Coordinates of N, CA and C in Angstrom, one line a residue:
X84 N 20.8 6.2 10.1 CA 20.9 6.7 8.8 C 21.9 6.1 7.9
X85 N 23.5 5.8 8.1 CA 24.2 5.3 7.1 C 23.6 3.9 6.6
X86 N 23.2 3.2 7.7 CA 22.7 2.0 7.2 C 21.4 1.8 6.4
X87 N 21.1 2.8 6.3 CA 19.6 3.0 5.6 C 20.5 2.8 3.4
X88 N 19.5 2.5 3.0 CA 19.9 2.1 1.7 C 18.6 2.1 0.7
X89 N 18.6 2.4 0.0 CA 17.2 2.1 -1.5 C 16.3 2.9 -0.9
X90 N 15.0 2.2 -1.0 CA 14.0 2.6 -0.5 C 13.4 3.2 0.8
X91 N 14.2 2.5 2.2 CA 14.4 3.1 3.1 C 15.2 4.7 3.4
X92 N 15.8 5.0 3.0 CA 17.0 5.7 2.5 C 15.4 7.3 1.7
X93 N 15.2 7.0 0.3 CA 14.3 7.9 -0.1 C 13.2 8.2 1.0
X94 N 12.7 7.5 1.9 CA 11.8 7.6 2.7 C 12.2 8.4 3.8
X95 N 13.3 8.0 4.4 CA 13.7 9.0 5.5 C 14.0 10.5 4.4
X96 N 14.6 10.7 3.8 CA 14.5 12.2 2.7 C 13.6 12.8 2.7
X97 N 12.6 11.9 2.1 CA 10.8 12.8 1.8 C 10.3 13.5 3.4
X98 N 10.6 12.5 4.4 CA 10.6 13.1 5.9 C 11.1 14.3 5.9
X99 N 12.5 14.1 5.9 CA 13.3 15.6 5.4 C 12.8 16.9 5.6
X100 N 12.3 16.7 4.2 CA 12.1 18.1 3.1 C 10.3 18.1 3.6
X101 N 9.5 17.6 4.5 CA 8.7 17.9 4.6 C 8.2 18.9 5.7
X102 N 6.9 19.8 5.1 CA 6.8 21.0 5.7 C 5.1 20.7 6.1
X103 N 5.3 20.3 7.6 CA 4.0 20.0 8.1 C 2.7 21.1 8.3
X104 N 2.1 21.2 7.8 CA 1.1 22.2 7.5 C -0.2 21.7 7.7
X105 N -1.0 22.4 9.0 CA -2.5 22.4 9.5 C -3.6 22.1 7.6
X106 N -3.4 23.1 7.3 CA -4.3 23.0 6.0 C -4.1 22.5 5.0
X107 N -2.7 22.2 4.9 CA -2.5 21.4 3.3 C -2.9 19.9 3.6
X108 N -2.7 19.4 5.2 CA -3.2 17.6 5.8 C -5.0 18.4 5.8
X109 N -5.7 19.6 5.8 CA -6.8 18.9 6.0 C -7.4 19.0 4.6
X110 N -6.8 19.9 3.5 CA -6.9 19.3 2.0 C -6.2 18.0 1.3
X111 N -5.7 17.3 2.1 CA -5.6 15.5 2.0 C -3.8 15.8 1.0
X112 N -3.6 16.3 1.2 CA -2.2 17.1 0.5 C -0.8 16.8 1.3
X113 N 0.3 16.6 0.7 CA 1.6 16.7 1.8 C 2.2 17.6 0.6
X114 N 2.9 18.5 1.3 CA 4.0 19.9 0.9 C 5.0 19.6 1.3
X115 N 5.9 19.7 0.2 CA 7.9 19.3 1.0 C 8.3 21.0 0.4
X116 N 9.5 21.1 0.9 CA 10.2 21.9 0.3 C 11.8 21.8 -0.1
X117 N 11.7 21.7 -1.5 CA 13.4 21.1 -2.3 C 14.1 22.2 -2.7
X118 N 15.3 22.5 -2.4 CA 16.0 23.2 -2.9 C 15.4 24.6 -2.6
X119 N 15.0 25.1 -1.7 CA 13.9 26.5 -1.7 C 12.9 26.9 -2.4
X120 N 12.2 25.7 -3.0 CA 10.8 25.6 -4.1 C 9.7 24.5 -3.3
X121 N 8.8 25.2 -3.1 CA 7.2 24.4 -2.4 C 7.0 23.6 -3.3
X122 N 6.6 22.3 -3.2 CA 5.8 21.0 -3.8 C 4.9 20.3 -3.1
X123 N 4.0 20.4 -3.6 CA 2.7 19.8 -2.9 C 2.4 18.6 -3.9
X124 N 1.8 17.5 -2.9 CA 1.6 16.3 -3.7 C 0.1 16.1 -2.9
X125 N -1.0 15.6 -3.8 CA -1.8 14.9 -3.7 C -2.3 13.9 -4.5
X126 N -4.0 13.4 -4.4 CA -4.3 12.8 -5.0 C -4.3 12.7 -6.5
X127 N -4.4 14.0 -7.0 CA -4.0 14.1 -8.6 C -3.2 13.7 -9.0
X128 N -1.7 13.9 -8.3 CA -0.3 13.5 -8.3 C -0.9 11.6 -8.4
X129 N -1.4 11.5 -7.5 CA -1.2 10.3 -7.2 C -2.0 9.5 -8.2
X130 N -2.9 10.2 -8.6 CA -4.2 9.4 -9.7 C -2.8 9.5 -10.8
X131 N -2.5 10.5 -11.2 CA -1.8 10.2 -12.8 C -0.7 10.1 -12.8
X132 N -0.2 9.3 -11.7 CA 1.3 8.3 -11.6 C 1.4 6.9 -11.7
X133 N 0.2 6.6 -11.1 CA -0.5 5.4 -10.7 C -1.0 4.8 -11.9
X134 N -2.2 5.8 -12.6 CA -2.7 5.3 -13.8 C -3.9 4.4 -13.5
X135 N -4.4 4.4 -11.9 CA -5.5 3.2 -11.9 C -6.3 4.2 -11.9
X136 N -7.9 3.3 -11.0 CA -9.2 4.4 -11.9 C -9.5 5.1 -10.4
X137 N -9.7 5.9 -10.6 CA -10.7 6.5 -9.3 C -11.9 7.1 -9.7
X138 N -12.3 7.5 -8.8 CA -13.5 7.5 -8.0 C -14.3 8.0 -6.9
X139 N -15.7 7.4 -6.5 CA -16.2 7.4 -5.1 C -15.3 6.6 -4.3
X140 N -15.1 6.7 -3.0 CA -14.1 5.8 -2.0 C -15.3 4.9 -1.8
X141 N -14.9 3.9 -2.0 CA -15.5 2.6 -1.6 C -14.5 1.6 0.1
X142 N -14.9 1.3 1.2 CA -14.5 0.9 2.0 C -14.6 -0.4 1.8
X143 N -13.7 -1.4 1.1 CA -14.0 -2.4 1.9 C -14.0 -3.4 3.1
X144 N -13.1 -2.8 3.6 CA -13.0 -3.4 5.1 C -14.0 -3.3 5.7
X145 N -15.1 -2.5 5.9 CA -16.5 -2.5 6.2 C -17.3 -3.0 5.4
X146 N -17.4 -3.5 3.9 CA -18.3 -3.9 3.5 C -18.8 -5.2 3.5
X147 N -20.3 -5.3 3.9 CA -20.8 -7.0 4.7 C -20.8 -7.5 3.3
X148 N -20.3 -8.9 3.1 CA -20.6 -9.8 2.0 C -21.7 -10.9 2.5
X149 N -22.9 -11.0 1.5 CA -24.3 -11.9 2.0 C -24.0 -13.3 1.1
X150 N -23.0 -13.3 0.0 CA -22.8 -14.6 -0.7 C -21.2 -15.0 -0.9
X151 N -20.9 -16.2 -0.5 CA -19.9 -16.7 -0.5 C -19.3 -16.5 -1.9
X152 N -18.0 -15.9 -2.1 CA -17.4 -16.1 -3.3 C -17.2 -17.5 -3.8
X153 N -17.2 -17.3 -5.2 CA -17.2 -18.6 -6.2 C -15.7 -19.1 -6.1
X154 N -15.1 -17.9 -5.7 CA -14.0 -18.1 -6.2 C -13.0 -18.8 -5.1
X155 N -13.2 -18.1 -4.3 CA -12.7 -18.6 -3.1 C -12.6 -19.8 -2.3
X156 N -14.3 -20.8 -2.9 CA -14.4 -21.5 -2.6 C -14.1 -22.8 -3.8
X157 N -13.7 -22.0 -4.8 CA -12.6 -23.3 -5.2 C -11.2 -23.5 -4.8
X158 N -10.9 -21.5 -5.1 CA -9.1 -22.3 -4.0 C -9.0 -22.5 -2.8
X159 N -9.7 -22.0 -2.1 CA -9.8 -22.7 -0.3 C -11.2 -23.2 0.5
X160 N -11.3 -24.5 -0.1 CA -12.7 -24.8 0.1 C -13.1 -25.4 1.9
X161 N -11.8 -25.9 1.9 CA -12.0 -26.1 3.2 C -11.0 -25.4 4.8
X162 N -11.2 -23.8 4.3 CA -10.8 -22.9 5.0 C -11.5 -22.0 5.2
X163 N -11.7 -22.1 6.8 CA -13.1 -20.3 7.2 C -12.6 -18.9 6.5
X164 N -13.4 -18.2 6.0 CA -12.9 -17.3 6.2 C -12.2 -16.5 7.4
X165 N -12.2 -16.7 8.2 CA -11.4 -15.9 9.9 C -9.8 -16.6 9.6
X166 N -9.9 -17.0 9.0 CA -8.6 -18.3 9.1 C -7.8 -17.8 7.9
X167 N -8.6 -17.6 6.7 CA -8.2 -16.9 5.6 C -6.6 -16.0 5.4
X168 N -5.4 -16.6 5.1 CA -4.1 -15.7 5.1 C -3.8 -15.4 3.8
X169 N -2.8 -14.5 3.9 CA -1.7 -14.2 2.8 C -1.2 -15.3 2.2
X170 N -0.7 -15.9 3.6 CA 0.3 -17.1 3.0 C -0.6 -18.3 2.8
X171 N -1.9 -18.3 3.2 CA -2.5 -19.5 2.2 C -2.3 -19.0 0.5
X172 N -3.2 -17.8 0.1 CA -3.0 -17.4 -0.9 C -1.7 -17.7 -1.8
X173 N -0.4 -17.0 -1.0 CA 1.1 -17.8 -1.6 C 1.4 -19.0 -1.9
X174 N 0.8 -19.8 -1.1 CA 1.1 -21.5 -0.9 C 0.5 -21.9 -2.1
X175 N -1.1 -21.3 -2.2 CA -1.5 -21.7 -3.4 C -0.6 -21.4 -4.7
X176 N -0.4 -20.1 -5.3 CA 0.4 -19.7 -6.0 C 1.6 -20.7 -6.4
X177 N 2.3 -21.2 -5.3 CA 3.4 -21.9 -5.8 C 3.0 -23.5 -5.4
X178 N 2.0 -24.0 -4.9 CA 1.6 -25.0 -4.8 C 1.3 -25.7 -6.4
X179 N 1.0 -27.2 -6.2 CA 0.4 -28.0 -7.6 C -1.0 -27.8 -8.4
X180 N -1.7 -27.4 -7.2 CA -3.2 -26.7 -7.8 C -2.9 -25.6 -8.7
X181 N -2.5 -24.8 -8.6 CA -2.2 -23.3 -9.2 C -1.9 -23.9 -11.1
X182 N -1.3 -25.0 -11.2 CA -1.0 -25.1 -12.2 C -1.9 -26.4 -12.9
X183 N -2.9 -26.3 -12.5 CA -4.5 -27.2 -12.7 C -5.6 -26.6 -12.9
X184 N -5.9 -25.1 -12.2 CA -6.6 -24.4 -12.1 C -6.9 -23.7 -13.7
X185 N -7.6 -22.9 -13.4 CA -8.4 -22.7 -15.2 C -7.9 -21.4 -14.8
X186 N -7.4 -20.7 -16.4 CA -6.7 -19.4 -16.5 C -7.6 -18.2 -16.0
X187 N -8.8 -18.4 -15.7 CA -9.1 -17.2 -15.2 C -8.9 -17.0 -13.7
X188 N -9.1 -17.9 -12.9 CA -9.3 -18.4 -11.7 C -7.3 -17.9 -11.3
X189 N -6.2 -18.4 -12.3 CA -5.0 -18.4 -11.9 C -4.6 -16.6 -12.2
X190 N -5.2 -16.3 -13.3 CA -5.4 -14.7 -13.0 C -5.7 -14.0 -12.0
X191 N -6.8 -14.4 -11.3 CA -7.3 -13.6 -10.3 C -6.4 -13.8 -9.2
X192 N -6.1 -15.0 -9.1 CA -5.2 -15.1 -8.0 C -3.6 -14.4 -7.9
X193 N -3.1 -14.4 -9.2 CA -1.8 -13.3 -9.3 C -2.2 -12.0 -8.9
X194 N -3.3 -11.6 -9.8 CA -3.8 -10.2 -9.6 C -4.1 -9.7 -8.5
X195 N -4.6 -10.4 -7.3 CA -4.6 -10.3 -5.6 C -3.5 -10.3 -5.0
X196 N -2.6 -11.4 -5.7 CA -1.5 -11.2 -4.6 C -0.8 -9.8 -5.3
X197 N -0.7 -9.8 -6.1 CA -0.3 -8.6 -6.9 C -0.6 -7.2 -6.1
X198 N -1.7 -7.6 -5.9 CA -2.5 -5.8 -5.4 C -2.1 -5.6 -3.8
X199 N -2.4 -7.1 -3.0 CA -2.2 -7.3 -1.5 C -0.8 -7.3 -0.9
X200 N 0.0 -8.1 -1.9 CA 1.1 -8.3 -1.8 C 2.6 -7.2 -2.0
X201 N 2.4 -6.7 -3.2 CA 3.2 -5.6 -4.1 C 2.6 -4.1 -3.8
X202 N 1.5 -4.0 -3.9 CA 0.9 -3.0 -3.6 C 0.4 -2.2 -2.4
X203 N -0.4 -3.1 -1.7 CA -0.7 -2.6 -0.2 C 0.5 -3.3 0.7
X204 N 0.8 -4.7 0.7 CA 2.5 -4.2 1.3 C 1.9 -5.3 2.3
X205 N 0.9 -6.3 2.2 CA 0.5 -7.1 3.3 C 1.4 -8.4 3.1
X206 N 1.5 -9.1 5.0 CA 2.2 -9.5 5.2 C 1.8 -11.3 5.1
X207 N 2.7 -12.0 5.3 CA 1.8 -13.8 5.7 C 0.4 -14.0 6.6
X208 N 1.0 -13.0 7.7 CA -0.2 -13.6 8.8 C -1.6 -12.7 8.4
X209 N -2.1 -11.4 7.5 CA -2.8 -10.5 7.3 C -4.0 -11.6 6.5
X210 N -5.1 -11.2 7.3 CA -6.3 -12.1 6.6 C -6.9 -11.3 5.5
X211 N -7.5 -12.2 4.8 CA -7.7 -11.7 3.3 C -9.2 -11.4 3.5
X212 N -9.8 -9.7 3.4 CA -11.3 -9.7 3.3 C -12.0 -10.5 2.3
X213 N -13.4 -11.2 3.1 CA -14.4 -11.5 2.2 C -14.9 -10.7 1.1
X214 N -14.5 -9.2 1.4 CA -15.1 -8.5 -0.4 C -14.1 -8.1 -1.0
X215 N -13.1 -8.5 -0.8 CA -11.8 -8.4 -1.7 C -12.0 -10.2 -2.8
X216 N -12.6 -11.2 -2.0 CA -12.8 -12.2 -3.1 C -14.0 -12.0 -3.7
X217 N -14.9 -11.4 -3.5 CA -16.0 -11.2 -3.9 C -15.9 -10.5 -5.3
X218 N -15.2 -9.3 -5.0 CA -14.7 -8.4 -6.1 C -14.2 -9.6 -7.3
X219 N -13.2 -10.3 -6.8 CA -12.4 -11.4 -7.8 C -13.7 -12.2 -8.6
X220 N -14.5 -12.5 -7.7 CA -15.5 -13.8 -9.0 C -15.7 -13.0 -10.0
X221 N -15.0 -11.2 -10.8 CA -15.8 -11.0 -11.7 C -14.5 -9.7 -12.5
X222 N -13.9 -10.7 -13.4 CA -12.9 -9.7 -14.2 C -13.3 -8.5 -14.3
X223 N -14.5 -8.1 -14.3 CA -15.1 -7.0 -15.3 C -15.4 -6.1 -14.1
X224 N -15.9 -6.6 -13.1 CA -16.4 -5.5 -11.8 C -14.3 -5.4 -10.9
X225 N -13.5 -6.4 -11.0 CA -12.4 -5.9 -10.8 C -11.6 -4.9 -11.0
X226 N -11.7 -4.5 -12.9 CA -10.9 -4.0 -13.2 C -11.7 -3.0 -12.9
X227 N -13.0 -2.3 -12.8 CA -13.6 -1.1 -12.6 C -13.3 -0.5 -11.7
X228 N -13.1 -1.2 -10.2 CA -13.3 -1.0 -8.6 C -12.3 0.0 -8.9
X229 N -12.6 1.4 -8.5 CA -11.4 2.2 -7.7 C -10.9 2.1 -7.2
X230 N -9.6 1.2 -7.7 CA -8.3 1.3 -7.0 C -7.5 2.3 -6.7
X231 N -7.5 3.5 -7.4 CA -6.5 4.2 -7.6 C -6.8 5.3 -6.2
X232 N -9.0 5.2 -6.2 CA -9.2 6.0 -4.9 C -8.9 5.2 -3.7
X233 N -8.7 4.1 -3.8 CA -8.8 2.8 -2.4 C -7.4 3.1 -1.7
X234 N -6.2 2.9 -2.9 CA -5.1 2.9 -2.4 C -4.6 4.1 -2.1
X235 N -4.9 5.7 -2.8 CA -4.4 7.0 -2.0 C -4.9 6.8 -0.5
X236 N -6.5 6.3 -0.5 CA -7.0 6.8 1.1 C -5.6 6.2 2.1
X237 N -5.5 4.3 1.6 CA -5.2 4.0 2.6 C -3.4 4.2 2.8
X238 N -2.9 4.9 1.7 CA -1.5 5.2 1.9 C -1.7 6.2 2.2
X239 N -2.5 7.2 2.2 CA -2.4 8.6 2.7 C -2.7 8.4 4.5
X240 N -3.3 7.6 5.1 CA -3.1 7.1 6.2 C -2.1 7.0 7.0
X241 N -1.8 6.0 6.1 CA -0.2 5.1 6.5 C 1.0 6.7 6.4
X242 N 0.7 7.2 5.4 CA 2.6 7.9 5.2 C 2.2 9.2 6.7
X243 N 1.2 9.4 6.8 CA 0.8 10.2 7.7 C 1.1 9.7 9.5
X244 N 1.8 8.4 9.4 CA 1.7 8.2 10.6 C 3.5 8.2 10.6
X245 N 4.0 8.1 9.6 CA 5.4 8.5 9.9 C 6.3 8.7 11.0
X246 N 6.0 10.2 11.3 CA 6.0 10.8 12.2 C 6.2 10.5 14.0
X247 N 4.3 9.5 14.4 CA 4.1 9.2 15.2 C 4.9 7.9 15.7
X248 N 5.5 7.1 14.2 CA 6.5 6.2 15.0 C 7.6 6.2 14.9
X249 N 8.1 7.7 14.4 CA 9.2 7.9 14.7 C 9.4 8.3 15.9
X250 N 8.6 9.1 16.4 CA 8.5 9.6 17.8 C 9.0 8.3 18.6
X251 N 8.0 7.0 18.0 CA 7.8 6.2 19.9 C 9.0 5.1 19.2
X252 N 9.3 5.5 18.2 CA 11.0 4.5 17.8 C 12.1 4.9 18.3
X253 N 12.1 6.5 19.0 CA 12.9 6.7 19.4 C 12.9 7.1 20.6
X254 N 11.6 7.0 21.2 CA 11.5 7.3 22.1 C 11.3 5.6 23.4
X255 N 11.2 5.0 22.4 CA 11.2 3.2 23.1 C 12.5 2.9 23.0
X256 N 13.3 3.1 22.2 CA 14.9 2.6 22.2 C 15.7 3.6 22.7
X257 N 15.3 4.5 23.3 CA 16.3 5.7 24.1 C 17.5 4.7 24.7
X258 N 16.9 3.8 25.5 CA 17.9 3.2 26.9 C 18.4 2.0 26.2
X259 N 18.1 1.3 24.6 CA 18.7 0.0 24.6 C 19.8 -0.1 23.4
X260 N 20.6 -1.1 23.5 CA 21.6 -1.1 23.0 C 21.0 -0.9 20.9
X261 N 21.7 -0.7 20.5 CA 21.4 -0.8 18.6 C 20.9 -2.7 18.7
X262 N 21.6 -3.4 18.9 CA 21.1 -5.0 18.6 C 19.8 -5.1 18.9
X263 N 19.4 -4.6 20.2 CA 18.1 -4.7 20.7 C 16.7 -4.0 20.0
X264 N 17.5 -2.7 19.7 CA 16.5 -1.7 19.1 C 15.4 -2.5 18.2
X265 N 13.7 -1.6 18.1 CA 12.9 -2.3 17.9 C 12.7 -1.6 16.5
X266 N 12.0 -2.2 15.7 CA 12.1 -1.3 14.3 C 10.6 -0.9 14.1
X267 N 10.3 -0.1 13.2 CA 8.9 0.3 12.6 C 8.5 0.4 11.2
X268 N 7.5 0.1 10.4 CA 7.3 0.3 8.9 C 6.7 1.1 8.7
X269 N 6.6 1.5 7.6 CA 5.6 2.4 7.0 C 4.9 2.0 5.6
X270 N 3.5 1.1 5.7 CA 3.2 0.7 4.5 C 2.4 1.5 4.0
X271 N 1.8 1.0 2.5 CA 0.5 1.4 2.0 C 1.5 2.0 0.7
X272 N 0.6 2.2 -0.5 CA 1.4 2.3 -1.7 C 1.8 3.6 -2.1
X273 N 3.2 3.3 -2.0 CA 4.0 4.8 -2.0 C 4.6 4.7 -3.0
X274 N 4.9 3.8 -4.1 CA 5.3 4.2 -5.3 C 5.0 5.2 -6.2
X275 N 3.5 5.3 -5.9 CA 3.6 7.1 -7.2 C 4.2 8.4 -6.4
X276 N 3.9 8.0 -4.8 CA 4.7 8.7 -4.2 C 6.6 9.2 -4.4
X277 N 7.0 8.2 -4.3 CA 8.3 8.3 -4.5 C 9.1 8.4 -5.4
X278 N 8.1 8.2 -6.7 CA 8.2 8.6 -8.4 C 8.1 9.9 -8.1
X279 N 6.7 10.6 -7.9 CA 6.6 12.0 -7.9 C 7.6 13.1 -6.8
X280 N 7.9 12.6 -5.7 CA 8.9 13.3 -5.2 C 10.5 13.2 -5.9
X281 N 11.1 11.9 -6.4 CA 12.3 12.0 -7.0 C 12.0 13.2 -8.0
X282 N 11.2 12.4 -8.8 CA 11.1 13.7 -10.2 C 11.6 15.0 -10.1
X283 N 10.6 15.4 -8.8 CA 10.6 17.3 -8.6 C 12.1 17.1 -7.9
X284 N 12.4 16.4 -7.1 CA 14.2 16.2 -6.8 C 15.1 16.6 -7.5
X285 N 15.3 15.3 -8.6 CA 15.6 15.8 -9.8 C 15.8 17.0 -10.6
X286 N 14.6 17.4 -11.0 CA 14.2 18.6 -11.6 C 15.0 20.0 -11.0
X287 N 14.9 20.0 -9.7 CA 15.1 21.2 -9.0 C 16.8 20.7 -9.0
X288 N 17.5 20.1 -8.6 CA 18.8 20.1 -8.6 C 19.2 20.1 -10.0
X289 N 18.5 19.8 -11.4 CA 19.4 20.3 -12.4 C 18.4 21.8 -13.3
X290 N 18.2 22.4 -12.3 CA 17.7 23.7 -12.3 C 18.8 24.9 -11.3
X291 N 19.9 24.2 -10.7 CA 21.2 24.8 -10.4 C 22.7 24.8 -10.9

């Protein structure tokens, strides 16, 4: 814990103050308690922090693509999809092509890494779905896709497993020295999260 700082630091906190409840996780909800006052945060919270659109949940990690993106196959034309990374994506970005490429094309590609990168929290080696480029050949079906339902599902996931690796983080480094110790993350997009929990923080401490 002293070593913990910023964002790490707010994350162990929200742990904290949280009050694990059977029915508020099966209404998709997490409940803390600040200062002696219940706060519940869900999707609402999370739609009007966020500001993106929701929706029906659309999966796309399951969704089959039957036509090769346009797009894709100009910036990595001679790369499988299976092969497909993060850090091709980056390399492009700060590569010579990027600054050749036609402005819509160099859009979409910020805008992915933007969402993959900043947002969902993916790493170099993480392959990039076929209908995550598919989405891109088309500004207009982009900006519509429910983001705002895509990203609660799969952070509400992620913040939910917390817990279980705290368990086996401390329960795998019981016997080894701190240099050795193994670490663990917690991704998926927690920034309206951690907006909305400071706030009520806030709030409640200058309410004494």
């Amino acid at each position: 814990m002293p070593t913990l700082n910023g964002d790490s630091m707010l994350c162990i906190l929200m742990i904290l103050h949280e009050v694990r409840d059977v029915e508020v996780a099966r209404a998709g909800k997490f409940r803390f308690e600040l200062q002696g006052r219940v706060v519940e945060y869900g999707e609402t919270k999370f739609c009007l922090i966020s500001c993106l659109r929701f929706g029906p949940y659309v999966d796309i990690k399951n969704t089959k693509v039957t036509t090769s993106s346009t797009l894709r196959n100009r910036l990595f034309p001679s790369v499988k999809d299976e092969d497909l990374r993060m850090k091709d994506l980056e390399e492009y970005i700060k590569g010579l092509a990027f600054s050749t490429c036609s402005d819509e094309d160099a859009i979409m590609a910020m805008q992915m890494m933007f969402l993959l990168r900043g947002l969902i929290g993916r790493d170099n080696n993480t392959c990039i779905l076929p209908a995550m480029y598919e989405l891109a050949d088309s500004q207009y079906y982009w900006n519509r896709f429910v983001w705002g339902m895509y990203l609660w599902m799969y952070s509400e996931t992620q913040l939910r497993l917390w817990f279980g690796k705290i368990y086996r983080y401390l329960r795998d480094n019981e016997s080894v020295g701190y240099a050795n110790m193994m670490k663990y993350t917690v991704t998926g997009f927690q920034l309206p999260f951690k907006v909305s929990f400071t706030c009520n923080y806030l709030y409640f401490l200058s309410a004494y």
